[in-house]
mmCIF file of C-alpha atoms and ligand atoms in Angstrom:
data_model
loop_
_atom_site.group_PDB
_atom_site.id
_atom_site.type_symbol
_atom_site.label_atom_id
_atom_site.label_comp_id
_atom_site.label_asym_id
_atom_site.label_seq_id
_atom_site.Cartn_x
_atom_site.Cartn_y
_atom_site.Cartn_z
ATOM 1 C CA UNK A 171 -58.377 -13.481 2.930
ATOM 2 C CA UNK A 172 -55.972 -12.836 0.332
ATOM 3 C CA UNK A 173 -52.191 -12.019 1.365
ATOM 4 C CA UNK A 174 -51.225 -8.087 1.147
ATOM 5 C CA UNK A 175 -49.122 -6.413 -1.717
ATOM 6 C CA UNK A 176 -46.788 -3.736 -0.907
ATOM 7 C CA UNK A 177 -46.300 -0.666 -2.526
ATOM 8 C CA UNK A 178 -42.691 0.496 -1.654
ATOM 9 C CA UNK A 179 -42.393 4.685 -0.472
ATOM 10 C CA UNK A 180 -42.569 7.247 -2.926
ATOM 11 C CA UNK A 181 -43.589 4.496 -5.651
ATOM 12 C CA UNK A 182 -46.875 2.910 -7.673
ATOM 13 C CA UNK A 183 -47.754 0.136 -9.092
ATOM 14 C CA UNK A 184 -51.179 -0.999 -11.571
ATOM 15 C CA UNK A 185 -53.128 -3.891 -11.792
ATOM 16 C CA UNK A 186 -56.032 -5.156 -12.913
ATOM 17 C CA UNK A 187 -59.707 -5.073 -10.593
ATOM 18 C CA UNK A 188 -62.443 -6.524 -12.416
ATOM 19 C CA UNK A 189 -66.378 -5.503 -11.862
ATOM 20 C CA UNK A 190 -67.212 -7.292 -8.662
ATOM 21 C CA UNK A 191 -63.840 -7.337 -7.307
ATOM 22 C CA UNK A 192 -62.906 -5.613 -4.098
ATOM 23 C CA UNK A 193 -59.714 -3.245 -3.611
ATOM 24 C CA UNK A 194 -58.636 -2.362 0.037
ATOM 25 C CA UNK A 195 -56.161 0.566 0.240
ATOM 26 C CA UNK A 196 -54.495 0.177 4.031
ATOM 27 C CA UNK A 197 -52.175 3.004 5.819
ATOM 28 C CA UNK A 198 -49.946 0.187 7.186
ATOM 29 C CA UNK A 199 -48.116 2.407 9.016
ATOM 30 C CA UNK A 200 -50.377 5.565 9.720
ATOM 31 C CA UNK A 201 -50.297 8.966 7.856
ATOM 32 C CA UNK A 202 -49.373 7.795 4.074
ATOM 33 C CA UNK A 203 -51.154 8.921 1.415
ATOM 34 C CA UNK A 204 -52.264 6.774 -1.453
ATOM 35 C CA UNK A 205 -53.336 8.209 -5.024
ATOM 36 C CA UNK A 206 -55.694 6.478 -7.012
ATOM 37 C CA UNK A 207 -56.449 6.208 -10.625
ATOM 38 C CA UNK A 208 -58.972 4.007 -12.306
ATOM 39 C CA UNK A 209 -58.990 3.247 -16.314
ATOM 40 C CA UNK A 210 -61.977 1.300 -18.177
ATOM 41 C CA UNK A 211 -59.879 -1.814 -19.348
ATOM 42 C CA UNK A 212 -61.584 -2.259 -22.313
ATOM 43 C CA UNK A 213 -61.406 1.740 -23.497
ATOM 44 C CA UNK A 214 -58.534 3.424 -21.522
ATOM 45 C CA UNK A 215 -60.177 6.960 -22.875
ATOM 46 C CA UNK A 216 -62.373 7.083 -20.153
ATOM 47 C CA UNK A 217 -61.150 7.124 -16.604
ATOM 48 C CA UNK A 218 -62.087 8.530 -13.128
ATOM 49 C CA UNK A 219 -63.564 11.849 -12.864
ATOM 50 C CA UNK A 220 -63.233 13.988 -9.938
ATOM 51 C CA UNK A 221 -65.308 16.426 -11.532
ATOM 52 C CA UNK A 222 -68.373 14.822 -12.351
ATOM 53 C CA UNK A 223 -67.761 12.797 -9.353
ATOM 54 C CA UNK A 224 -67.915 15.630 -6.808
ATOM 55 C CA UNK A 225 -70.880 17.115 -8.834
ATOM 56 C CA UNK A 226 -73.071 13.875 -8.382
ATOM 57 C CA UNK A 227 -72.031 13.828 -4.729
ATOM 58 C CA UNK A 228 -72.439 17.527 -4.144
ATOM 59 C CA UNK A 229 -69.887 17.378 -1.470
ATOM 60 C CA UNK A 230 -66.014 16.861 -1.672
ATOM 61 C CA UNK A 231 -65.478 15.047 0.984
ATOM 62 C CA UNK A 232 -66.085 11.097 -0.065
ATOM 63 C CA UNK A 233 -66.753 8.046 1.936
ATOM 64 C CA UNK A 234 -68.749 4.874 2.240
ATOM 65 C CA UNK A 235 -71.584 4.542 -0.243
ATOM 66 C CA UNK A 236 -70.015 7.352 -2.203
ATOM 67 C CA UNK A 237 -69.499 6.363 -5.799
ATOM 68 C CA UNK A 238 -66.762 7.053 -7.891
ATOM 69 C CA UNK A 239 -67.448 7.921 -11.802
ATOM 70 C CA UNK A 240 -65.774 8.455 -15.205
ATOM 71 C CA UNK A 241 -65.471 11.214 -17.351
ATOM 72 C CA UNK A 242 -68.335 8.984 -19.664
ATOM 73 C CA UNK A 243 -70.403 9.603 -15.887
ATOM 74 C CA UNK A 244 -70.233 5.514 -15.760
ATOM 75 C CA UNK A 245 -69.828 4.386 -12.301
ATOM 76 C CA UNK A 246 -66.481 3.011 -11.461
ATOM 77 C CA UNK A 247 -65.919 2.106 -8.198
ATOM 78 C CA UNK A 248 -68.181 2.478 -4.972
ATOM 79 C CA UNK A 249 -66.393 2.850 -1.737
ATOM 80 C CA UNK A 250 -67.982 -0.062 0.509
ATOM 81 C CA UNK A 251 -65.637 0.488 3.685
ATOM 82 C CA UNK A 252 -63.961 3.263 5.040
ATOM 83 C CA UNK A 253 -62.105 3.095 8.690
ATOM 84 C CA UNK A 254 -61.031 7.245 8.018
ATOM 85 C CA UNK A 255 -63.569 9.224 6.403
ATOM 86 C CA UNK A 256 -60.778 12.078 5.391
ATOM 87 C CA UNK A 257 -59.010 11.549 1.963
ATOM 88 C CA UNK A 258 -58.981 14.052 -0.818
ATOM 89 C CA UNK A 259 -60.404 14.562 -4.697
ATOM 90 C CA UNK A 260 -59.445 17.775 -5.343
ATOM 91 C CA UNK A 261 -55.257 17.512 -6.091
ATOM 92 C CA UNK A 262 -53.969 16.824 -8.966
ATOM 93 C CA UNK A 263 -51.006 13.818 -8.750
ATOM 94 C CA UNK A 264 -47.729 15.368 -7.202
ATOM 95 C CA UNK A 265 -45.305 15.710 -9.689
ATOM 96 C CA UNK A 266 -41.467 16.749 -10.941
ATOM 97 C CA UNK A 267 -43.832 20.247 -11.135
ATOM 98 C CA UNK A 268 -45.264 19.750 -7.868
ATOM 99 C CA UNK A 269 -41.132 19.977 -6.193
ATOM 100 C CA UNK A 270 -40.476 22.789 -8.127
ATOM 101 C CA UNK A 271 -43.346 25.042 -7.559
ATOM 102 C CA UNK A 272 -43.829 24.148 -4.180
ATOM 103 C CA UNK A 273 -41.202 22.960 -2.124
ATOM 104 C CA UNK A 274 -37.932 25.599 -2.060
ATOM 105 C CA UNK A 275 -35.512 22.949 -0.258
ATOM 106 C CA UNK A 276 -36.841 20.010 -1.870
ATOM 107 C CA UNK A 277 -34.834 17.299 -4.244
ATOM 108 C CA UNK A 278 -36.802 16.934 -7.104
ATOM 109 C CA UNK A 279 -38.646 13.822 -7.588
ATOM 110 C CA UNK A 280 -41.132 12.102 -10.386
ATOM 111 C CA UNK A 281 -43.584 11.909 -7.618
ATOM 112 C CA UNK A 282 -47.315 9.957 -8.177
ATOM 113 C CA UNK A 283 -47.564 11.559 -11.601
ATOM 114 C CA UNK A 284 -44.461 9.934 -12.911
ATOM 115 C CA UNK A 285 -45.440 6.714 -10.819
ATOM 116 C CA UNK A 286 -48.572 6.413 -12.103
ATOM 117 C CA UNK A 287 -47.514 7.311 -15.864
ATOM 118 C CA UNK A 288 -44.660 4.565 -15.222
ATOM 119 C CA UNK A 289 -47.142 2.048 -14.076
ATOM 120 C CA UNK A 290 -50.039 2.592 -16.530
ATOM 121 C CA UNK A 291 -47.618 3.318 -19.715
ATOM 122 C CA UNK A 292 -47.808 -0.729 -20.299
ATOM 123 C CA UNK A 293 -51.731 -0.311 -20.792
ATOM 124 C CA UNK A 294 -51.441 2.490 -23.198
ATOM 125 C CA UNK A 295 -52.379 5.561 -21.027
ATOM 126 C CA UNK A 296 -50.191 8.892 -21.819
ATOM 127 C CA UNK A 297 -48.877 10.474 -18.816
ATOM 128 C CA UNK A 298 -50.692 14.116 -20.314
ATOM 129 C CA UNK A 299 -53.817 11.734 -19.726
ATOM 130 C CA UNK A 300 -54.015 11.770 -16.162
ATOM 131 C CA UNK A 301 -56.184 13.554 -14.544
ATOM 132 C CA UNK A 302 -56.966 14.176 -10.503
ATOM 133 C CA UNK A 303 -56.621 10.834 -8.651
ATOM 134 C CA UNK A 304 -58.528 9.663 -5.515
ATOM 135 C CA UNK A 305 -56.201 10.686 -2.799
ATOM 136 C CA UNK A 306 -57.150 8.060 -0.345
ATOM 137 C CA UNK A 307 -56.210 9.640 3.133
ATOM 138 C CA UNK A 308 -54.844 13.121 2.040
ATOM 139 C CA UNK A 309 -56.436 15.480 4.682
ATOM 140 C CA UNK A 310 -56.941 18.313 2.627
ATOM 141 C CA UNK A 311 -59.411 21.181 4.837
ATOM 142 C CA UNK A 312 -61.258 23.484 2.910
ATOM 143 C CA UNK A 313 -62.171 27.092 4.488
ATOM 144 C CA UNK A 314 -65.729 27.380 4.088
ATOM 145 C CA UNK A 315 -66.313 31.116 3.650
ATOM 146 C CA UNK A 316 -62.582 31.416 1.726
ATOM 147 C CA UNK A 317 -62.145 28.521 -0.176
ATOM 148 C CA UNK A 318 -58.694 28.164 0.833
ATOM 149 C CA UNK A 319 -57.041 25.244 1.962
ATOM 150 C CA UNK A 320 -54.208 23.298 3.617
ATOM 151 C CA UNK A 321 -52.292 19.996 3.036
ATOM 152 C CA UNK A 322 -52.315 18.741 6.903
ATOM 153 C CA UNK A 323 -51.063 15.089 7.542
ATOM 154 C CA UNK A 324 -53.296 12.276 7.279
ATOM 155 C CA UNK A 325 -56.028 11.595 10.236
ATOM 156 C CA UNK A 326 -55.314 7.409 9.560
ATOM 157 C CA UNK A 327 -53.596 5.439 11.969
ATOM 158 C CA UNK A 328 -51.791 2.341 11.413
ATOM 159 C CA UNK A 329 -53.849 0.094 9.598
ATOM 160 C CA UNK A 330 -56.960 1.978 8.357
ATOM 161 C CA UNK A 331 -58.277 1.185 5.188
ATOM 162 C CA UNK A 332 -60.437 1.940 2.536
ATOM 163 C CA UNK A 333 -62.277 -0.590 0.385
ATOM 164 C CA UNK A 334 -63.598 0.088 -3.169
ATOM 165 C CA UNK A 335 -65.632 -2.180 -5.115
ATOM 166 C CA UNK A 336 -65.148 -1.987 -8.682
ATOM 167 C CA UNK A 337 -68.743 -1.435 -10.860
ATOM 168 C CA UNK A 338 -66.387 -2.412 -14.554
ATOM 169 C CA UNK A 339 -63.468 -4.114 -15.163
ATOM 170 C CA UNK A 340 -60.715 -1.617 -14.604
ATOM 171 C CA UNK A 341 -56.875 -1.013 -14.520
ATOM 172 C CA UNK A 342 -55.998 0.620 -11.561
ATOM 173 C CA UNK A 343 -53.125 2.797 -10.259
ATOM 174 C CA UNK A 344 -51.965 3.445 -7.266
ATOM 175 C CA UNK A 345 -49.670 4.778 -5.449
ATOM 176 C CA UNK A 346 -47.532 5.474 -1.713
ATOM 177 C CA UNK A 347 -47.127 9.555 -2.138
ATOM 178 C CA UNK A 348 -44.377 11.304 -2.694
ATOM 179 C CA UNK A 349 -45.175 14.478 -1.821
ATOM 180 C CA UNK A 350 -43.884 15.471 1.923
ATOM 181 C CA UNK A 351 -46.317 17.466 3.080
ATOM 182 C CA UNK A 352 -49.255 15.673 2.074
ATOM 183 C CA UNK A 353 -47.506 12.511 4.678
ATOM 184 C CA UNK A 354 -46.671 14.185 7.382
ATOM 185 C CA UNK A 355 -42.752 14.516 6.314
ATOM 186 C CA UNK A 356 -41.728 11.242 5.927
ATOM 187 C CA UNK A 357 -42.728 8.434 3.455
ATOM 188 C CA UNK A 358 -43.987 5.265 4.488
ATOM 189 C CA UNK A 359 -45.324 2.083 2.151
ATOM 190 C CA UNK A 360 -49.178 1.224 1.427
ATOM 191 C CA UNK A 361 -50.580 -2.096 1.421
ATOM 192 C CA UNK A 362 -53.473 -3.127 -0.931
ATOM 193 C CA UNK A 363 -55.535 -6.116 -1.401
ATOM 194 C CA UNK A 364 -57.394 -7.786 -4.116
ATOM 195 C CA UNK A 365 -60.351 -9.827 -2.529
ATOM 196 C CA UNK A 366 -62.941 -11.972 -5.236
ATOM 197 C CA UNK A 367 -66.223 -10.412 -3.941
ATOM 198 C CA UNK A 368 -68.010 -8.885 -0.991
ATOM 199 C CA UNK A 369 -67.956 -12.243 1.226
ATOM 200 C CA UNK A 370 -64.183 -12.244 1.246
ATOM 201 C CA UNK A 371 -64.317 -9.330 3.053
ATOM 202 C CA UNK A 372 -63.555 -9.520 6.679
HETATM 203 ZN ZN1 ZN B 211 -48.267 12.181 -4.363
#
């Protein structure tokens, strides 16, 4: 088992996952959300769909043998693990928009859009690029009859996870939310993992 990165609150990082890899999100400390963006490395026009991924699934809530495509309708990433079974593909990335519109008594902050247009800038992806990320553990309940919704804190405890294995070789991005009440009011780190294939897995 490989060691555990950190992600640092209200921050993101990207790295590379190639196909065959294995990428475990973990809610180190319980009720942190985690966006997450995937880019084809060799074409970074065509990225993770939430769209066309929602369609194939016909549901919106995703979990283990779910798969996760592009805006080409290429599979990207297949969730293989899931300790939660509550995270969200319907929000857009909070942003500097996201403080302004919606919280009153709020100081503004870059939030995953800027983090994730900070950390994929390097791989030539323009922030206007990004679309709706994976929000691994946003509990996001959808009235059935309405359509309406809330952002409620996360259902994970301390140390769930959620393990994605990737179908191409991708740049991901990812991210410890900024947004406060997608966590629950207060911002905590997430962990990832890189593991070689499925037998790493523990
Ligand atoms: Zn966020």
């Amino acid at each position: 088992m490989s060691e555990f990165s950190v992600i640092a609150p209200r921050s993101g990082c990207a790295f590379a996952l190639r196909a065959g890899e294995e990428l475990t999100v973990i809610d180190a400390e319980g009720g942190q959300v985690a966006d997450l963006l995937a880019v084809n490395a060799a074409d970074t026009r065509e990225m993770l769909s939430s769209g066309r991924t929602l369609d194939y699934a016909e549901r919106i809530y995703l979990t283990t043998g779910d798969r996760l495509y592009s805006n080409r309708s290429n599979v990207m990433l297949e969730i293989v693990e899931d300790t939660v079974g509550r995270h969200d593909f319907l929000l857009t990335p909070c942003s500097e928009a996201t403080f302004r519109l919606c919280y009153d008594n709020e100081p503004s902050h870059q939030g995953c859009h800027g983090n994730l247009a900070h950390a994929l800038a390097p791989y030539g992806v323009e922030p206007d690029q990004i679309p709706v990320a994976f929000n691994c553990f946003m509990n996001v309940p959808v009235d059935g009859v309405t359509g309406s919704f809330k952002v409620l804190p996360p259902l994970s405890q301390a140390g769930d996870r959620i393990v994605f294995r990737a179908t191409m070789d991708l740049i991901i991005g990812l991210t410890a939310c900024s947004a406060p009440a997608s966590n629950g009011g207060t911002f905590k780190p997430i962990h990832y993992r890189i593991d070689a294939d499925a037998t790493a897995r523990s």
